[in-house]
XYZ file of N, CA and C in Angstrom:
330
model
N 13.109 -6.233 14.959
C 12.329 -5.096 15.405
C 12.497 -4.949 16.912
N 12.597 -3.824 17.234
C 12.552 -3.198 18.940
C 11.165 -2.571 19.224
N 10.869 -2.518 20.708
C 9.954 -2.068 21.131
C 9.661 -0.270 20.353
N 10.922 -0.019 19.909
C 10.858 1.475 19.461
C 10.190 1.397 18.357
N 10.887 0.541 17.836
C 9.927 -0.077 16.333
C 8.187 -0.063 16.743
N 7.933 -0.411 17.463
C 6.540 -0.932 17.540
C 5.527 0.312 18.521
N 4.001 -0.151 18.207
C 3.165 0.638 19.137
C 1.929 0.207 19.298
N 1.268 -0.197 20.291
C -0.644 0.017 20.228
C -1.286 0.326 19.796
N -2.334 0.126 18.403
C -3.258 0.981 18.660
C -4.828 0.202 19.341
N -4.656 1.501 20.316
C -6.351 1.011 21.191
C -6.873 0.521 20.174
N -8.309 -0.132 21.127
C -9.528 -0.184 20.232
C -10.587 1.206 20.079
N -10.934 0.949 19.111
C -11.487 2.143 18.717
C -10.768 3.617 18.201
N -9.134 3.421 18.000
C -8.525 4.645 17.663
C -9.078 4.780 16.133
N -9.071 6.422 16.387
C -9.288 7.047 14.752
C -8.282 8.301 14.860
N -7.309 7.891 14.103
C -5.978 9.219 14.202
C -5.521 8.756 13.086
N -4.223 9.610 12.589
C -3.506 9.596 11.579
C -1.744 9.506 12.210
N -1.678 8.099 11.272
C 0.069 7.528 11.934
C 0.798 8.584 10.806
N 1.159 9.377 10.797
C 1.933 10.598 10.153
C 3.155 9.483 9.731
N 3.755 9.346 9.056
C 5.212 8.710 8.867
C 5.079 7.323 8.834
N 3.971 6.957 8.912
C 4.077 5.526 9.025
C 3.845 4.795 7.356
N 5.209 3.415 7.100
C 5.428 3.635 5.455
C 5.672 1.972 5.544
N 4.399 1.422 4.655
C 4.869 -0.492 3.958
C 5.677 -0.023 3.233
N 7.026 -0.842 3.735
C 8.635 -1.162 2.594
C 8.307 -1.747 1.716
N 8.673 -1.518 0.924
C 8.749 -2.650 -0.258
C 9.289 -3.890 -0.175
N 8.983 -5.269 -0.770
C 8.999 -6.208 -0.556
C 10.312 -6.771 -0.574
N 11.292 -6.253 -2.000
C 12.575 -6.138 -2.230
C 13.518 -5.687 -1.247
N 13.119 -5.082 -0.231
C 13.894 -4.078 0.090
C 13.568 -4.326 1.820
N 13.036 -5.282 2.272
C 12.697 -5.053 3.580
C 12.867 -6.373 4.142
N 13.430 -6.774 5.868
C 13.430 -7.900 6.137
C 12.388 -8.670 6.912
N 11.233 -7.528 7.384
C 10.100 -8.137 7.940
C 8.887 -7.317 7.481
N 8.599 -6.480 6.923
C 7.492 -5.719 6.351
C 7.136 -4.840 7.295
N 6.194 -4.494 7.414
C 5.340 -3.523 8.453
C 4.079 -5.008 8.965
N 4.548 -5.389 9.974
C 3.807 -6.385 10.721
C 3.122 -5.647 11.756
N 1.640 -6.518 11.353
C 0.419 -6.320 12.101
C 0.332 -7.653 12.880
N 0.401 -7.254 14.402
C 0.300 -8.395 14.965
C -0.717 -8.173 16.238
N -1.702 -9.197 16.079
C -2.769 -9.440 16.935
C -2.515 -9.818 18.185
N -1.975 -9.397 19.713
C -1.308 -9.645 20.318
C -1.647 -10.982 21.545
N -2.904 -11.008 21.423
C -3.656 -12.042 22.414
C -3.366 -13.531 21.606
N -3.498 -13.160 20.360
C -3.466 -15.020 19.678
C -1.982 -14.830 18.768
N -1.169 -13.720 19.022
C -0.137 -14.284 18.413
C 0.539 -14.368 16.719
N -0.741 -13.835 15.998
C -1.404 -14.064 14.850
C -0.735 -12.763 14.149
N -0.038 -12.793 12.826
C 0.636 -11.709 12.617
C 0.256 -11.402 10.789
N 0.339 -10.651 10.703
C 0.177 -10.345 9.157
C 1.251 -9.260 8.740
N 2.375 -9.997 7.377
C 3.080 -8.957 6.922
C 3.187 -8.040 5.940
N 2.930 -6.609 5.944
C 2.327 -5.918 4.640
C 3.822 -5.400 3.826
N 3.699 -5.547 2.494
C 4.738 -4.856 1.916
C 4.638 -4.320 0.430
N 4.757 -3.867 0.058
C 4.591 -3.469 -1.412
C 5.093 -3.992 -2.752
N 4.600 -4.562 -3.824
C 5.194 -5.236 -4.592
C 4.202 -5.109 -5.553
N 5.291 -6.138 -6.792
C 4.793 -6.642 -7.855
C 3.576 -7.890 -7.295
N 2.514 -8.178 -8.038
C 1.919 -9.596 -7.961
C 2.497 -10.734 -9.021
N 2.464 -11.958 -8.503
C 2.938 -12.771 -9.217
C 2.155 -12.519 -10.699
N 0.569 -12.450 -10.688
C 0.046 -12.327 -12.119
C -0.130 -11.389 -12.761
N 0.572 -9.949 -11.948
C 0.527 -8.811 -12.340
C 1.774 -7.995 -11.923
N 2.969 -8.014 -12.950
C 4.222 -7.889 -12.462
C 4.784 -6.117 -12.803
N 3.595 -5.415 -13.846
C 3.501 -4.282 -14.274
C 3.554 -3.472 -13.366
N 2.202 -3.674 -12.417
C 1.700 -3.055 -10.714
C 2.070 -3.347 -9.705
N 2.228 -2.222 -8.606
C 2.461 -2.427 -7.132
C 1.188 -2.728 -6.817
N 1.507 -3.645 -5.687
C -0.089 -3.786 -4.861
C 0.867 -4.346 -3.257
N -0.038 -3.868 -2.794
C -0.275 -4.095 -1.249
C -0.558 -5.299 -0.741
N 0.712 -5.913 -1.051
C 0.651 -7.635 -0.968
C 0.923 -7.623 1.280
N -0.103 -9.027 1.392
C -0.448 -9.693 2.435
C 0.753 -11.144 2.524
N 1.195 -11.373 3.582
C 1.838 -12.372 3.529
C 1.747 -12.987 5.311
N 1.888 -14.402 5.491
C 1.632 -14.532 6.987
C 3.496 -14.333 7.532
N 3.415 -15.059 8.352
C 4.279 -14.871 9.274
C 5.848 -15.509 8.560
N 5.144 -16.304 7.439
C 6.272 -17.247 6.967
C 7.114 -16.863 5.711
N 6.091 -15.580 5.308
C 6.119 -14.874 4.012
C 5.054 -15.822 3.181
N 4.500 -16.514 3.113
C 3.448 -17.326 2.315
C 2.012 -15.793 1.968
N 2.072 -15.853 0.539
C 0.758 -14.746 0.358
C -0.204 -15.051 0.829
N -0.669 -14.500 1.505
C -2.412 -14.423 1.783
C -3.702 -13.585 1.627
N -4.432 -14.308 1.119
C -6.045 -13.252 0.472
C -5.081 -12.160 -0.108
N -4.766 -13.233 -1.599
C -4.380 -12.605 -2.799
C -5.469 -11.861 -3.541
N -6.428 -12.211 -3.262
C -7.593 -11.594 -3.871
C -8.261 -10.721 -2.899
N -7.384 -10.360 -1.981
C -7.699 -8.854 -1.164
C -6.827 -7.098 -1.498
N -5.356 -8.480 -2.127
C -4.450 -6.973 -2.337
C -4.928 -6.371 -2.573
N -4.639 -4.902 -3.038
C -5.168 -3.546 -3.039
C -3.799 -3.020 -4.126
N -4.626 -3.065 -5.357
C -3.848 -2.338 -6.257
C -3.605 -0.978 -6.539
N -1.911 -0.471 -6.423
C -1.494 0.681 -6.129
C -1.642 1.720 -7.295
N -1.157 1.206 -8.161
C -0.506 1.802 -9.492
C 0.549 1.430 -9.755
N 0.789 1.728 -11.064
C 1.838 1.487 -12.157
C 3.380 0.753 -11.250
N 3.861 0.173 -11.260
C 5.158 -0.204 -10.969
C 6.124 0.732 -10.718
N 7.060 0.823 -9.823
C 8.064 1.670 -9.287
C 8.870 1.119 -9.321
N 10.237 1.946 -9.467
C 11.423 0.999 -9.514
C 11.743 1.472 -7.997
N 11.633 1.116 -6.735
C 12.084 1.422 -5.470
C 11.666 2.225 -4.941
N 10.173 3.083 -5.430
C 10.462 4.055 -4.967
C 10.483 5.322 -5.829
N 11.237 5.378 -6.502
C 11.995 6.375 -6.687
C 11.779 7.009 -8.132
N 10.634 6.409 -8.783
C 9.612 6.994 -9.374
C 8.534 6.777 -9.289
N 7.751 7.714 -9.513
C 6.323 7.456 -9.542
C 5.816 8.108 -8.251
N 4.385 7.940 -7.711
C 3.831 8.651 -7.246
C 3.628 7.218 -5.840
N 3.583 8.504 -4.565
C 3.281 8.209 -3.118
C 1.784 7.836 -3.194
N 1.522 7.122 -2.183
C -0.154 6.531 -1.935
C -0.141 6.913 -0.342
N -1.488 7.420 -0.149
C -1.975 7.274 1.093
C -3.394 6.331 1.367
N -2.898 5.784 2.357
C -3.828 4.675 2.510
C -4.795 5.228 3.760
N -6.192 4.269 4.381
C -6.091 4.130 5.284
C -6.468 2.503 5.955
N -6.413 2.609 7.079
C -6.312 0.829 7.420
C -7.409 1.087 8.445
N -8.108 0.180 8.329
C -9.336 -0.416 9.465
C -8.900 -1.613 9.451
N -9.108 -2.060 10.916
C -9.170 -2.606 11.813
C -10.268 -3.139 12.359
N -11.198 -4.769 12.086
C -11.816 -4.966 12.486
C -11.764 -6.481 13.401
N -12.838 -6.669 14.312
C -12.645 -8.032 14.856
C -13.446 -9.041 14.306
N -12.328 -10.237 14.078
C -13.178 -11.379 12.817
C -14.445 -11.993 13.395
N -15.570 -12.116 12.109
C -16.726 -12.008 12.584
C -16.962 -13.750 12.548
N -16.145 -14.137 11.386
C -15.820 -15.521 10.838
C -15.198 -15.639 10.001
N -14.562 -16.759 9.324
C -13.825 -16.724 8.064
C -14.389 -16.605 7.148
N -13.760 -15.680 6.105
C -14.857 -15.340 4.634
C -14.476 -16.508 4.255
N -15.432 -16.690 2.920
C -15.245 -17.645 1.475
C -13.628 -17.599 1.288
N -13.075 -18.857 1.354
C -11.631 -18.966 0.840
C -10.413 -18.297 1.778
N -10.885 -18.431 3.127
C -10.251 -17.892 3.677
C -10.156 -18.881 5.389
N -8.908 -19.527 5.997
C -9.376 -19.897 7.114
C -9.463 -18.683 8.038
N -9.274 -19.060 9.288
C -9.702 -18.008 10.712
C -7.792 -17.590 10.899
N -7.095 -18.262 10.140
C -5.670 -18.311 10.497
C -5.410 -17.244 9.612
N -6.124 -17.197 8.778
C -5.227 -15.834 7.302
C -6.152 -14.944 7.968
């Protein structure tokens, strides 16, 4: 990734990233990474099958290493796509909050 690749968002932004798209998991070499820039701390989003649910896309979490994380956060899409290239587009939106503590089953690191 290049700086072109990448951007800020303040605190407190409420806008719409027009064009902005999680690759699919198959198909991508670093995801759409969210990275926390003071601690370093990165989270990679991409779209996929789940291991226990191979039917559905979901909005799989992975850290820095690709290791899943708060599997029991994904966010199930719908029906399975083959690439793309059927089936139906999702619009999401993403909040952004600052950790208050680690939930249940979760360290301060995921």
């Amino acid at each position: 990734a290049t700086d072109e690749d990448s951007f800020e968002i303040p605190p407190h932004l409420d806008a719409a990233a027009e064009g902005l798209v999680v690759p699919w998991s198959s198909t991508t070499f670093h995801g759409l990474i969210i990275l926390e820039v003071e601690s370093g701390q990165l989270i990679r989003c991409t779209v996929g099958p789940k291991e226990s649910d191979a039917g559905r896309d979901w909005l799989r979490l992975h850290n820095s290493d690709w290791a899943p994380i708060a599997e029991d956060d994904w966010l199930e899409l719908g029906p399975r796509h083959w690439f793309g290239a059927i089936g139906n587009s999702v619009q999401l939106q993403l909040t952004f909050q600052e950790p208050t503590s680690a939930s249940p089953g979760h360290s301060p690191e995921e």
